[in-house]
Amino acid sequence: MQSGRHTPGTNDNPSTAPASPSATGPASDFDVNQLFASTCGWCHLKGGREAGKGPKLADTQLADGEIIARIRNGKPGQMPAFGSAFNDEQLKAIVGYIRGLKP
Amino acid sequence: MTRSWHVAALSLALLLLAGAAATAAEIDAKRLMNADKEADNWLTYHGSYKSWHYSALADINTKNVGSLREAWSHVASRSVRGLQSYPLAADGVLYYSGSYNQVWALDGATGEVLWQYKQKLNEDLVAKQTHSPYNRGIALGYGNVYMGTLDGKLAAIDMKTGKLKWETKLVNSEKLTVGFTGAPLLVKDKVIVGAQGGEWPDRGPIFGVDANTGKQLWRFYTAGGEENNGDARNTWLNDSWRTGGGGGWMAGGYDPDTNTVWWGTANPAPLYDWSGPDWKTAGARPGDNLYTTSVILLDPDTGKLKGYHQEVPHDAWDFDSATGEFIMLERGGKKYVVHPSKSGFVWVYDRNAKVQNVWRLIKNINFVQDIKPNGELVGRRDMTAGKHENLCPFIAGGMSWNMGSYNPKTGLLYKVGNEWCMDLEIVKTTPILEPMAQLNIGANFNITNPKGDKAHGHVSGRDPITGKLTWEVKFPEPPLASLLSTGGDLLFVPDPRGWLRAYDARTGKELWKHNNGQGHNGGIISYRAKGKQYIAVATGWGGLAGDDYPSFFGGVFAQMPKDSGVLKVFALP
């Protein structure tokens, strides 16, 4: 199961809805490479290695918590707020993906 | 003639004009049917059902355009992602929409604000949306301004007062994150509006709504069709139609002769597929994936599918057909519909969607070797998981959603073409059988220069049926705004850097230019108010295609605002 099985109905209120493992599937089945290519790569080019609509993520100066906050909150008119679309483990996996980016 | 007599005559003329405006007939089915004969007005997104984006006005022409000056402007508040909409003009009043579903009515001669409307939106929802918060246009009729909203409604706003008359919820945007950004199309007493789709959940519905009551009359799912109405779910193996896509995110066209709505549909999801050449049986969505990347013909009264042509079966490149206008032409006693698409090809149909010709607007195309004049794709480049270089055109398209212009005086179709390519890495995704509330793209990529060339754009004047070139002007970056040609033999081209230029429509000779201070990514029209011809153009940068310009082209784009919108209006002194 991957992020696509997320049930959008649970996502109505990004600030209060709990991250729901039943909605997004266990982290073990979550392929962060797939996720990035499907959902982030359109703006963060070459898998996050180059700037496009969004900045290059490979050398981000942000702390882990800031990265997670950016994914949750987005930025109006620039990056969508993913709210509770990802659970904590998945967010950790995304941070791990960004930290692991080689040029 | 004495001066006082002159003044009296003038004020009498003005009085008459004002009176004419005050008592102007309601915009109804009949007026819309004949919109192309109302040179003073611009009543629909595409100008008229002919979709020519042409104004017959000729007061401003090749001889005097050199003295064209800014007459007035209007600042559109909260223009996040610029100003992507198309102004409309009716009986001396200019109407236009902006980001966050704002609408303004302005005095067409002075720019004075008559009213302003702001849709009540759930900002948390808007923040979650990717293709947001811009609006690309509105429709006028029956005393209303119709607008599709970011949160999935069709709103009818009183043309006189700017007050909301009714709104109808059509899409559960809270669940699906998509809504409406394209202009509605008014056909008789039905408002037709297409939802966003493409790399998104849901199945890209198009709706028919009663123009007077707001009642939803019909819905057509572009991904898979509907039971008893073009059911095509068997063209998506493994129930992959559930993943969705499609949608009709730009206003379609209408052929009154056959009472048929023509609508272009978007790509299936996921946008890229790892199937390779086995796409009929393997991959994320095996099969043709009807009615995505198609032109569909609907009965406006019932929503019944009357016919279709899938321009790109099993689209695996995002070269969807939602972008192009449906240009209605007659030549040699034969009637045609000309439809440009993101792929860089232009399709020519008869009025039953039978392909008559296909021609190339751009040079750099290699996602297929060719598309034959009968519409058959030859030498498809279906990619498997892994790296692929130099795919052309780039995902943003050989043409984007900005409209061209057909000028009946020159017989030429003017259109922007984009020359750019991409490298990509297709990622094998797990089949998704339920809608997802995130982008579903399926590849990492970056934009590249075409081999042996630099990425660029061009505007050309061509025969709309054969594609034969008369002239072409190059631009260092693809223009992303719509074009306007006029009875004054002019072609107006708003460019990305901020220049608005006027060319001789016959030769391509530049006759005038003016710097509007920021890039253009919206519409342009001409109209007459209080006896004077105006040109109105949307300025404002920061759409999803233009957002690649700062990193790729650099230059002026590095500092161009992405949250600023101004409507600029020009006239002769």
Tab-separated table of C-alpha atoms in Angstrom, chain A:
chain	number	residue	atom	x	y	z
A	1	MET	CA	0.000	0.000	0.000
A	2	GLN	CA	1.303	3.450	-0.683
A	3	SER	CA	0.333	7.005	-0.129
A	4	GLY	CA	-2.379	6.735	-2.716
A	5	ARG	CA	-4.508	4.699	-0.357
A	6	HIS	CA	-4.768	7.683	1.877
A	7	THR	CA	-8.433	8.395	2.482
A	8	PRO	CA	-8.807	12.062	1.685
A	9	GLY	CA	-11.797	12.478	3.961
A	10	THR	CA	-9.600	12.261	7.035
A	11	ASN	CA	-7.606	15.189	5.799
A	12	ASP	CA	-10.133	17.927	6.221
A	13	ASN	CA	-8.469	19.836	8.985
A	14	PRO	CA	-4.720	19.840	8.630
A	15	SER	CA	-3.971	21.318	12.033
A	16	THR	CA	-6.056	18.999	14.202
A	17	ALA	CA	-6.532	15.768	12.263
A	18	PRO	CA	-4.273	13.095	13.741
A	19	ALA	CA	-1.840	11.359	11.444
A	20	SER	CA	-3.729	8.216	10.664
A	21	PRO	CA	-1.735	5.055	10.031
A	22	SER	CA	-4.884	3.253	8.931
A	23	ALA	CA	-5.394	5.878	6.262
A	24	THR	CA	-1.880	6.103	4.932
A	25	GLY	CA	-0.655	2.554	5.487
A	26	PRO	CA	2.232	1.222	7.514
A	27	ALA	CA	5.525	2.981	6.930
A	28	SER	CA	7.144	-0.272	5.864
A	29	ASP	CA	5.064	-0.239	2.671
A	30	PHE	CA	5.723	3.403	2.072
A	31	ASP	CA	8.239	3.964	-0.719
A	32	VAL	CA	9.615	7.440	-0.289
A	33	ASN	CA	11.178	7.459	-3.774
A	34	GLN	CA	7.770	6.792	-5.284
A	35	LEU	CA	6.225	9.413	-3.089
A	36	PHE	CA	8.738	12.040	-4.074
A	37	ALA	CA	8.410	11.325	-7.801
A	38	SER	CA	4.631	11.449	-7.617
A	39	THR	CA	4.062	14.368	-5.333
A	40	CYS	CA	7.123	16.583	-4.952
A	41	GLY	CA	9.317	16.101	-8.035
A	42	TRP	CA	7.218	18.294	-10.284
A	43	CYS	CA	8.438	21.341	-8.339
A	44	HIS	CA	11.677	20.123	-6.774
A	45	LEU	CA	13.479	18.995	-9.910
A	46	LYS	CA	15.737	15.972	-10.396
A	47	GLY	CA	14.367	14.387	-7.264
A	48	GLY	CA	15.136	17.483	-5.178
A	49	ARG	CA	18.678	17.933	-6.517
A	50	GLU	CA	17.858	21.022	-8.592
A	51	ALA	CA	15.743	24.124	-8.231
A	52	GLY	CA	12.602	24.346	-10.321
A	53	LYS	CA	9.332	25.848	-9.199
A	54	GLY	CA	10.600	25.061	-5.700
A	55	PRO	CA	14.125	25.331	-4.359
A	56	LYS	CA	16.820	22.661	-4.476
A	57	LEU	CA	16.305	20.516	-1.390
A	58	ALA	CA	19.654	18.704	-1.448
A	59	ASP	CA	21.454	21.310	0.630
A	60	THR	CA	18.569	22.749	2.633
A	61	GLN	CA	19.639	24.648	5.721
A	62	LEU	CA	16.408	23.810	7.508
A	63	ALA	CA	16.280	21.654	10.631
A	64	ASP	CA	14.244	18.451	10.519
A	65	GLY	CA	11.356	20.054	12.371
A	66	GLU	CA	11.325	22.955	9.927
A	67	ILE	CA	11.253	20.626	6.955
A	68	ILE	CA	8.304	18.786	8.484
A	69	ALA	CA	6.541	22.073	9.202
A	70	ARG	CA	7.066	23.193	5.594
A	71	ILE	CA	5.561	19.951	4.282
A	72	ARG	CA	2.576	20.210	6.627
A	73	ASN	CA	1.917	23.923	6.106
A	74	GLY	CA	3.194	24.497	2.578
A	75	LYS	CA	3.319	28.112	1.455
A	76	PRO	CA	0.287	29.782	-0.118
A	77	GLY	CA	0.617	30.145	-3.864
A	78	GLN	CA	3.925	28.266	-3.905
A	79	MET	CA	3.755	24.878	-2.249
A	80	PRO	CA	0.619	23.002	-1.230
A	81	ALA	CA	0.067	22.238	2.455
A	82	PHE	CA	0.115	18.487	2.841
A	83	GLY	CA	-1.558	18.757	6.245
A	84	SER	CA	-1.999	15.297	7.683
A	85	ALA	CA	-1.515	13.474	4.380
A	86	PHE	CA	1.633	11.852	5.815
A	87	ASN	CA	2.034	10.292	9.234
A	88	ASP	CA	5.043	10.875	11.481
A	89	GLU	CA	7.005	7.908	10.178
A	90	GLN	CA	6.411	8.917	6.599
A	91	LEU	CA	7.496	12.461	7.343
A	92	LYS	CA	10.650	11.076	8.917
A	93	ALA	CA	11.238	9.028	5.774
A	94	ILE	CA	10.849	12.160	3.626
A	95	VAL	CA	13.345	14.036	5.793
A	96	GLY	CA	15.692	11.045	5.456
A	97	TYR	CA	15.255	11.144	1.680
A	98	ILE	CA	16.104	14.862	1.542
A	99	ARG	CA	19.140	14.444	3.814
A	100	GLY	CA	20.363	11.543	1.684
A	101	LEU	CA	20.242	13.423	-1.635
A	102	LYS	CA	23.577	13.262	-3.495
A	103	PRO	CA	24.301	15.632	-6.408
